[in-house]
Amino acid sequence: MPYPEIRPRRLRRTAAVRRLVAETRVDPAELVVPMFVKEGLTEPRAIVSMPGVLQHSRDSLRKAAAEAVQAGVGGIMLFGVPESRDERGSGGIDPGGILNVAIRDVVAEVGNDTVVMSDLCLDEFTSHGHCGLLTPDGSVDNDATLAAYAEMAVAQADAGVAMVGPSGMMDGQVGAVRRALDAAGHTDVAVLAYAVKYASAFFGPFRDAVESALEGDRRTYQQDPANLRESLREVELDVAEGADLVMVKPALPYLDVVSAVRAAVDVPVAAYQVSGEYAMVEAAAANGWIDRERVMLETLTSIRRAGAQIILTYWAVEAAQLLRQRY
Ligand code: PBG
């Protein structure tokens, strides 16, 4: 070795040194936990393909939300599973629909102790399972869907949500939602745009979680996994339309996209570690093939390192508890 000897291992020698020089930390405040609530349930129900994640009853959701606040998570993203669905997804707009009712419940429980957010999309509420309204020939009608999203946004804001998350990948959805919120006097409600969302097979277990009726796929509105530059266009449009935060989804298979988006915009960037990412790790861990906790924290650290400031993850509560013990 030439002199002076440069030995990077000096900075890896003890846990204390490693902690001192760590470039990336995951803070519970940056984690958001997605939660599912199903209409009509009296007891929570397990989701087979997402071990440890529940379809909540209204009661169990309130308790889980309080627990999440205790753990110090930064936010809760709510998804509703209705008892019945129709062509137009009217259960998403109805103030008495399960998601809007659950927003009221959770806001009553936690107030502003964490950020209450809601998925703004029709797929959980439509009988055909698409994220938008269909034309008579069965294709997804972009502009008719925008009008439905606008109504849904106002219904969610009326229910007290702090942030709405339009996730349907319709062109112009952020602008339509922002205009509707402003016109209804909800200028304080923020828009967390699912700006970059790929037509991903990693959403598989989520479809069980919300009992999606979808047949076919979403490739005419969600993005092609082959494309990166297209994501920068999507993000640019969403910021121009008024997105307060932008999100990339899924996370781990798209870390290059997270990193490019981080470099391109100044608004906070979130990444969604989706159901399939979670299920893969849980399944391997259940077989004893990987160390569950270490892999969990490694994935979260990697997503942070790539440039996501906020992470939506089904492990949020558990990870927050683990991280608190650690630091
Ligand atoms: C749309 C929505 C989906 C997810 C979050 N919001 C499903 C989809 O677009 O197909 C997937 C989340 C996950 O897989 O964890 N409402």
Short mmCIF file of C-alpha atoms and ligand atoms in Angstrom, two decimals:
data_model
loop_
_atom_site.label_atom_id
_atom_site.label_comp_id
_atom_site.label_asym_id
_atom_site.label_seq_id
_atom_site.Cartn_x
_atom_site.Cartn_y
_atom_site.Cartn_z
CA MET A 1 0.00 0.00 0.00
CA PRO A 2 1.30 3.54 -0.76
CA TYR A 3 1.94 5.91 2.14
CA PRO A 4 -0.12 7.29 3.78
CA GLU A 5 -2.19 4.18 3.99
CA ILE A 6 -5.81 5.00 3.32
CA ARG A 7 -7.81 2.46 5.26
CA PRO A 8 -11.59 2.96 4.93
CA ARG A 9 -12.10 0.18 7.45
CA ARG A 10 -11.09 2.62 10.24
CA LEU A 11 -14.54 4.11 9.93
CA ARG A 12 -16.26 0.74 10.20
CA ARG A 13 -14.40 -0.52 13.26
CA THR A 14 -17.01 -0.11 15.99
CA ALA A 15 -20.74 0.41 16.13
CA ALA A 16 -20.08 3.86 17.60
CA VAL A 17 -17.90 4.95 14.67
CA ARG A 18 -20.34 3.53 12.17
CA ARG A 19 -23.15 5.41 13.83
CA LEU A 20 -21.12 8.61 13.82
CA VAL A 21 -20.40 8.52 10.10
CA ALA A 22 -23.68 7.08 8.81
CA GLU A 23 -24.81 9.16 5.86
CA THR A 24 -28.42 8.08 5.98
CA ARG A 25 -30.79 7.60 8.88
CA VAL A 26 -34.38 6.56 8.81
CA ASP A 27 -36.48 8.60 11.19
CA PRO A 28 -39.94 7.41 12.30
CA ALA A 29 -41.29 10.86 11.38
CA GLU A 30 -40.56 10.11 7.73
CA LEU A 31 -42.54 6.88 7.67
CA VAL A 32 -46.16 6.71 6.59
CA VAL A 33 -48.29 3.65 7.30
CA PRO A 34 -50.97 2.63 4.80
CA MET A 35 -54.10 1.23 6.48
CA PHE A 36 -57.14 -0.56 5.08
CA VAL A 37 -60.63 -0.28 6.49
CA LYS A 38 -63.47 -2.46 5.30
CA GLU A 39 -67.10 -1.53 5.48
CA GLY A 40 -69.26 -3.76 7.65
CA LEU A 41 -66.48 -5.57 9.52
CA THR A 42 -66.92 -6.00 13.25
CA GLU A 43 -63.49 -7.61 13.74
CA PRO A 44 -60.27 -6.95 11.83
CA ARG A 45 -59.41 -9.54 9.21
CA ALA A 46 -56.02 -10.83 8.05
CA ILE A 47 -54.86 -10.28 4.47
CA VAL A 48 -53.32 -13.60 3.47
CA SER A 49 -50.78 -12.26 0.97
CA MET A 50 -49.68 -9.49 3.37
CA PRO A 51 -48.90 -11.25 6.66
CA GLY A 52 -49.24 -8.83 9.57
CA VAL A 53 -51.40 -6.33 7.65
CA LEU A 54 -55.11 -6.14 8.43
CA GLN A 55 -58.36 -5.09 6.90
CA HIS A 56 -59.62 -3.03 9.80
CA SER A 57 -63.06 -2.54 11.21
CA ARG A 58 -63.88 1.09 12.02
CA ASP A 59 -63.09 0.38 15.67
CA SER A 60 -59.82 -1.44 15.13
CA LEU A 61 -58.73 1.27 12.69
CA ARG A 62 -59.07 3.92 15.38
CA LYS A 63 -56.99 1.85 17.76
CA ALA A 64 -54.35 1.13 15.14
CA ALA A 65 -54.18 4.84 14.30
CA ALA A 66 -53.60 5.71 17.95
CA GLU A 67 -50.88 3.06 18.15
CA ALA A 68 -49.21 4.47 15.03
CA VAL A 69 -49.12 7.90 16.65
CA GLN A 70 -47.60 6.37 19.78
CA ALA A 71 -44.88 4.81 17.62
CA GLY A 72 -44.15 8.24 16.18
CA VAL A 73 -44.97 7.64 12.51
CA GLY A 74 -45.21 10.70 10.30
CA GLY A 75 -48.49 9.86 8.63
CA ILE A 76 -51.31 7.43 7.97
CA MET A 77 -52.55 6.76 4.43
CA LEU A 78 -56.10 5.44 4.40
CA PHE A 79 -57.69 3.06 1.91
CA GLY A 80 -61.35 2.06 2.01
CA VAL A 81 -62.89 -1.26 0.99
CA PRO A 82 -66.62 -0.84 0.33
CA GLU A 83 -69.27 -3.52 0.76
CA SER A 84 -70.69 -2.92 -2.67
CA ARG A 85 -69.38 -1.29 -5.83
CA ASP A 86 -70.87 0.30 -8.92
CA GLU A 87 -69.79 1.42 -12.40
CA ARG A 88 -69.14 4.98 -11.27
CA GLY A 89 -67.44 4.23 -7.98
CA SER A 90 -69.98 6.37 -6.14
CA GLY A 91 -68.96 4.94 -2.75
CA GLY A 92 -65.78 6.97 -3.00
CA ILE A 93 -67.64 10.25 -3.30
CA ASP A 94 -70.55 9.61 -0.92
CA PRO A 95 -69.82 11.33 2.42
CA GLY A 96 -71.19 8.16 4.07
CA GLY A 97 -68.83 5.93 2.03
CA ILE A 98 -66.39 3.87 4.07
CA LEU A 99 -63.28 5.88 3.26
CA ASN A 100 -64.86 9.21 4.10
CA VAL A 101 -66.32 7.81 7.30
CA ALA A 102 -62.93 6.35 8.24
CA ILE A 103 -61.21 9.70 7.63
CA ARG A 104 -63.63 11.29 10.13
CA ASP A 105 -62.98 8.48 12.64
CA VAL A 106 -59.20 8.72 12.39
CA VAL A 107 -59.11 12.52 12.47
CA ALA A 108 -61.34 12.42 15.58
CA GLU A 109 -58.90 9.94 17.13
CA VAL A 110 -55.52 11.48 16.31
CA GLY A 111 -56.24 15.09 15.36
CA ASN A 112 -53.07 16.68 14.08
CA ASP A 113 -50.71 14.38 16.01
CA THR A 114 -49.84 12.74 12.72
CA VAL A 115 -50.68 13.59 9.10
CA VAL A 116 -53.88 11.88 8.00
CA MET A 117 -53.91 11.17 4.26
CA SER A 118 -56.27 9.38 1.90
CA ASP A 119 -55.86 7.54 -1.36
CA LEU A 120 -57.82 9.39 -4.00
CA CYS A 121 -58.73 6.85 -6.65
CA LEU A 122 -61.78 5.01 -7.88
CA ASP A 123 -60.42 1.48 -8.20
CA GLU A 124 -61.56 0.35 -4.75
CA PHE A 125 -65.05 1.62 -5.49
CA THR A 126 -65.74 0.60 -9.10
CA SER A 127 -67.39 -2.67 -10.08
CA HIS A 128 -64.88 -3.04 -12.95
CA GLY A 129 -61.88 -2.23 -10.73
CA HIS A 130 -60.39 0.46 -12.95
CA CYS A 131 -59.06 3.70 -11.49
CA GLY A 132 -61.41 5.74 -13.65
CA LEU A 133 -64.80 5.86 -15.33
CA LEU A 134 -65.26 3.83 -18.49
CA THR A 135 -66.57 4.90 -21.88
CA PRO A 136 -69.19 2.64 -23.50
CA ASP A 137 -66.39 0.81 -25.35
CA GLY A 138 -64.66 0.02 -22.05
CA SER A 139 -61.67 2.36 -22.17
CA VAL A 140 -60.84 4.66 -19.27
CA ASP A 141 -62.27 8.14 -19.86
CA ASN A 142 -59.63 10.59 -18.65
CA ASP A 143 -61.64 13.80 -18.44
CA ALA A 144 -64.84 12.29 -17.04
CA THR A 145 -62.65 10.71 -14.36
CA LEU A 146 -61.15 14.09 -13.47
CA ALA A 147 -64.62 15.36 -12.58
CA ALA A 148 -65.13 12.36 -10.29
CA TYR A 149 -61.72 12.88 -8.64
CA ALA A 150 -62.62 16.53 -8.05
CA GLU A 151 -65.76 15.52 -6.18
CA MET A 152 -63.92 12.82 -4.28
CA ALA A 153 -61.23 15.27 -3.21
CA VAL A 154 -63.81 17.65 -1.78
CA ALA A 155 -65.58 14.79 0.03
CA GLN A 156 -62.29 13.70 1.61
CA ALA A 157 -61.39 17.26 2.56
CA ASP A 158 -64.87 17.78 4.06
CA ALA A 159 -64.19 14.65 6.12
CA GLY A 160 -61.09 16.36 7.52
CA VAL A 161 -58.14 14.82 5.73
CA ALA A 162 -54.90 16.84 5.73
CA MET A 163 -53.51 15.51 2.46
CA VAL A 164 -55.11 13.80 -0.51
CA GLY A 165 -53.18 11.32 -2.64
CA PRO A 166 -54.48 11.20 -6.21
CA SER A 167 -53.21 7.86 -7.47
CA GLY A 168 -55.16 7.07 -10.62
CA MET A 169 -52.61 8.36 -13.16
CA MET A 170 -55.12 10.38 -15.17
CA ASP A 171 -53.60 13.30 -17.07
CA GLY A 172 -54.36 16.57 -15.29
CA GLN A 173 -55.51 14.94 -12.04
CA VAL A 174 -53.44 17.12 -9.74
CA GLY A 175 -54.71 20.33 -11.33
CA ALA A 176 -58.31 19.13 -11.26
CA VAL A 177 -58.03 18.17 -7.59
CA ARG A 178 -56.26 21.40 -6.60
CA ARG A 179 -58.86 23.56 -8.36
CA ALA A 180 -61.74 21.68 -6.76
CA LEU A 181 -60.22 21.90 -3.27
CA ASP A 182 -59.58 25.62 -3.65
CA ALA A 183 -63.06 26.30 -5.02
CA ALA A 184 -64.55 24.50 -2.01
CA GLY A 185 -62.46 26.58 0.41
CA HIS A 186 -60.05 23.74 1.23
CA THR A 187 -56.94 25.72 0.37
CA ASP A 188 -55.09 24.17 3.34
CA VAL A 189 -55.48 20.59 2.18
CA ALA A 190 -52.24 19.43 0.54
CA VAL A 191 -51.83 17.23 -2.52
CA LEU A 192 -49.44 14.30 -2.30
CA ALA A 193 -49.28 13.33 -5.96
CA TYR A 194 -48.64 9.75 -6.94
CA ALA A 195 -46.73 11.42 -9.75
CA VAL A 196 -44.79 8.38 -10.89
CA LYS A 197 -46.65 5.12 -10.84
CA TYR A 198 -45.66 2.13 -12.89
CA ALA A 199 -47.95 -0.60 -14.21
CA SER A 200 -46.33 -2.93 -11.73
CA ALA A 201 -46.87 -6.58 -10.87
CA PHE A 202 -45.69 -5.64 -7.36
CA PHE A 203 -49.19 -4.35 -6.60
CA GLY A 204 -50.53 -7.93 -6.60
CA PRO A 205 -51.15 -8.41 -2.86
CA PHE A 206 -52.78 -4.97 -2.61
CA ARG A 207 -55.50 -6.19 -4.94
CA ASP A 208 -56.29 -8.87 -2.31
CA ALA A 209 -56.22 -6.25 0.41
CA VAL A 210 -58.90 -4.16 -1.30
CA GLU A 211 -60.64 -7.14 -2.96
CA SER A 212 -60.18 -5.47 -6.34
CA ALA A 213 -62.51 -6.58 -9.09
CA LEU A 214 -60.01 -5.69 -11.82
CA GLU A 215 -59.68 -7.93 -14.83
CA GLY A 216 -57.04 -7.00 -17.36
CA ASP A 217 -54.45 -4.39 -16.48
CA ARG A 218 -53.78 -0.68 -16.07
CA ARG A 219 -51.21 -0.21 -18.80
CA THR A 220 -53.12 2.51 -20.63
CA TYR A 221 -52.72 4.83 -17.64
CA GLN A 222 -49.92 3.54 -15.40
CA GLN A 223 -46.36 3.83 -16.72
CA ASP A 224 -44.23 1.36 -18.60
CA PRO A 225 -41.47 0.00 -16.31
CA ALA A 226 -39.05 0.52 -19.19
CA ASN A 227 -39.22 4.32 -18.92
CA LEU A 228 -37.30 6.76 -16.73
CA ARG A 229 -37.46 10.08 -18.58
CA GLU A 230 -41.23 9.77 -18.78
CA SER A 231 -41.25 9.92 -14.98
CA LEU A 232 -39.48 13.26 -15.00
CA ARG A 233 -42.17 14.59 -17.32
CA GLU A 234 -44.90 13.28 -15.03
CA VAL A 235 -43.27 14.91 -12.03
CA GLU A 236 -42.76 18.22 -13.81
CA LEU A 237 -46.43 18.30 -14.83
CA ASP A 238 -47.63 17.47 -11.32
CA VAL A 239 -45.49 20.17 -9.73
CA ALA A 240 -46.76 22.67 -12.31
CA GLU A 241 -50.33 21.62 -11.49
CA GLY A 242 -49.78 22.31 -7.80
CA ALA A 243 -48.52 19.09 -6.21
CA ASP A 244 -47.14 19.83 -2.74
CA LEU A 245 -45.24 16.54 -2.61
CA VAL A 246 -44.54 13.94 -5.27
CA MET A 247 -44.32 10.19 -4.91
CA VAL A 248 -42.64 7.38 -6.80
CA LYS A 249 -44.18 3.92 -6.72
CA PRO A 250 -43.11 1.10 -6.34
CA ALA A 251 -39.88 1.92 -4.48
CA LEU A 252 -37.17 -0.73 -4.43
CA PRO A 253 -37.28 -1.78 -8.11
CA TYR A 254 -37.28 1.92 -9.08
CA LEU A 255 -34.52 3.48 -6.96
CA ASP A 256 -32.96 5.01 -10.07
CA VAL A 257 -36.24 6.82 -10.63
CA VAL A 258 -36.39 8.00 -7.01
CA SER A 259 -32.90 9.39 -7.37
CA ALA A 260 -33.60 11.15 -10.68
CA VAL A 261 -36.82 12.65 -9.33
CA ARG A 262 -35.03 13.89 -6.22
CA ALA A 263 -32.49 15.65 -8.42
CA ALA A 264 -35.17 17.17 -10.64
CA VAL A 265 -37.53 18.83 -8.14
CA ASP A 266 -37.44 20.75 -4.89
CA VAL A 267 -40.73 19.57 -3.41
CA PRO A 268 -40.52 16.70 -0.90
CA VAL A 269 -40.20 13.31 -2.60
CA ALA A 270 -41.91 10.23 -1.21
CA ALA A 271 -41.60 6.61 -2.28
CA TYR A 272 -44.14 3.85 -1.74
CA GLN A 273 -42.76 0.48 -0.75
CA VAL A 274 -45.70 -1.47 -2.13
CA SER A 275 -47.51 -4.64 -1.17
CA GLY A 276 -45.42 -6.97 -3.35
CA GLU A 277 -42.15 -5.61 -1.96
CA TYR A 278 -43.48 -6.26 1.53
CA ALA A 279 -44.86 -9.71 0.69
CA MET A 280 -41.59 -10.90 -0.88
CA VAL A 281 -39.63 -10.14 2.27
CA GLU A 282 -42.28 -11.56 4.58
CA ALA A 283 -42.47 -14.78 2.56
CA ALA A 284 -38.71 -15.28 2.46
CA ALA A 285 -38.43 -14.49 6.17
CA ALA A 286 -41.23 -16.92 7.02
CA ASN A 287 -39.13 -19.61 5.34
CA GLY A 288 -36.11 -18.63 7.39
CA TRP A 289 -34.23 -17.59 4.25
CA ILE A 290 -33.47 -14.00 5.28
CA ASP A 291 -33.26 -12.01 8.50
CA ARG A 292 -36.58 -10.20 8.49
CA GLU A 293 -35.71 -7.16 10.63
CA ARG A 294 -32.37 -6.55 8.99
CA VAL A 295 -33.83 -6.79 5.51
CA MET A 296 -36.70 -4.51 6.50
CA LEU A 297 -34.38 -1.78 7.75
CA GLU A 298 -31.97 -2.28 4.86
CA THR A 299 -34.72 -1.69 2.31
CA LEU A 300 -35.89 1.44 4.11
CA THR A 301 -32.34 2.77 4.36
CA SER A 302 -31.80 2.12 0.65
CA ILE A 303 -34.96 3.97 -0.31
CA ARG A 304 -33.90 6.93 1.87
CA ARG A 305 -30.39 6.85 0.43
CA ALA A 306 -31.76 6.96 -3.12
CA GLY A 307 -33.37 10.28 -2.22
CA ALA A 308 -36.85 9.65 -0.88
CA GLN A 309 -37.47 11.83 2.12
CA ILE A 310 -40.73 10.11 3.02
CA ILE A 311 -41.47 6.40 2.78
CA LEU A 312 -44.87 4.75 2.70
CA THR A 313 -44.38 1.25 4.08
CA TYR A 314 -46.52 -1.43 5.67
CA TRP A 315 -43.69 -1.82 8.20
CA ALA A 316 -43.92 1.82 9.32
CA VAL A 317 -45.16 1.16 12.86
CA GLU A 318 -42.85 -1.74 13.57
CA ALA A 319 -39.88 -0.01 11.95
CA ALA A 320 -40.57 3.14 13.96
CA GLN A 321 -40.55 1.08 17.16
CA LEU A 322 -37.31 -0.66 16.19
CA LEU A 323 -35.61 2.58 15.22
CA ARG A 324 -36.58 4.24 18.46
CA GLN A 325 -34.93 1.46 20.43
CA ARG A 326 -31.85 1.82 18.31
CA TYR A 327 -31.13 5.55 18.64
C1 PBG B 1 -54.78 2.80 -6.32
C2 PBG B 1 -53.61 2.26 -5.57
C3 PBG B 1 -52.97 1.04 -5.76
C4 PBG B 1 -51.96 0.98 -4.79
C5 PBG B 1 -52.02 2.15 -4.06
N1 PBG B 1 -53.03 2.95 -4.58
C6 PBG B 1 -53.28 -0.08 -6.68
C7 PBG B 1 -53.08 0.09 -8.13
O1 PBG B 1 -52.83 1.17 -8.64
O2 PBG B 1 -53.18 -0.91 -8.84
C8 PBG B 1 -51.02 -0.17 -4.60
C9 PBG B 1 -50.30 -0.19 -3.29
C10 PBG B 1 -49.59 -1.46 -2.98
O3 PBG B 1 -49.44 -2.37 -3.84
O4 PBG B 1 -49.15 -1.59 -1.84
N2 PBG B 1 -55.90 2.98 -5.48
#
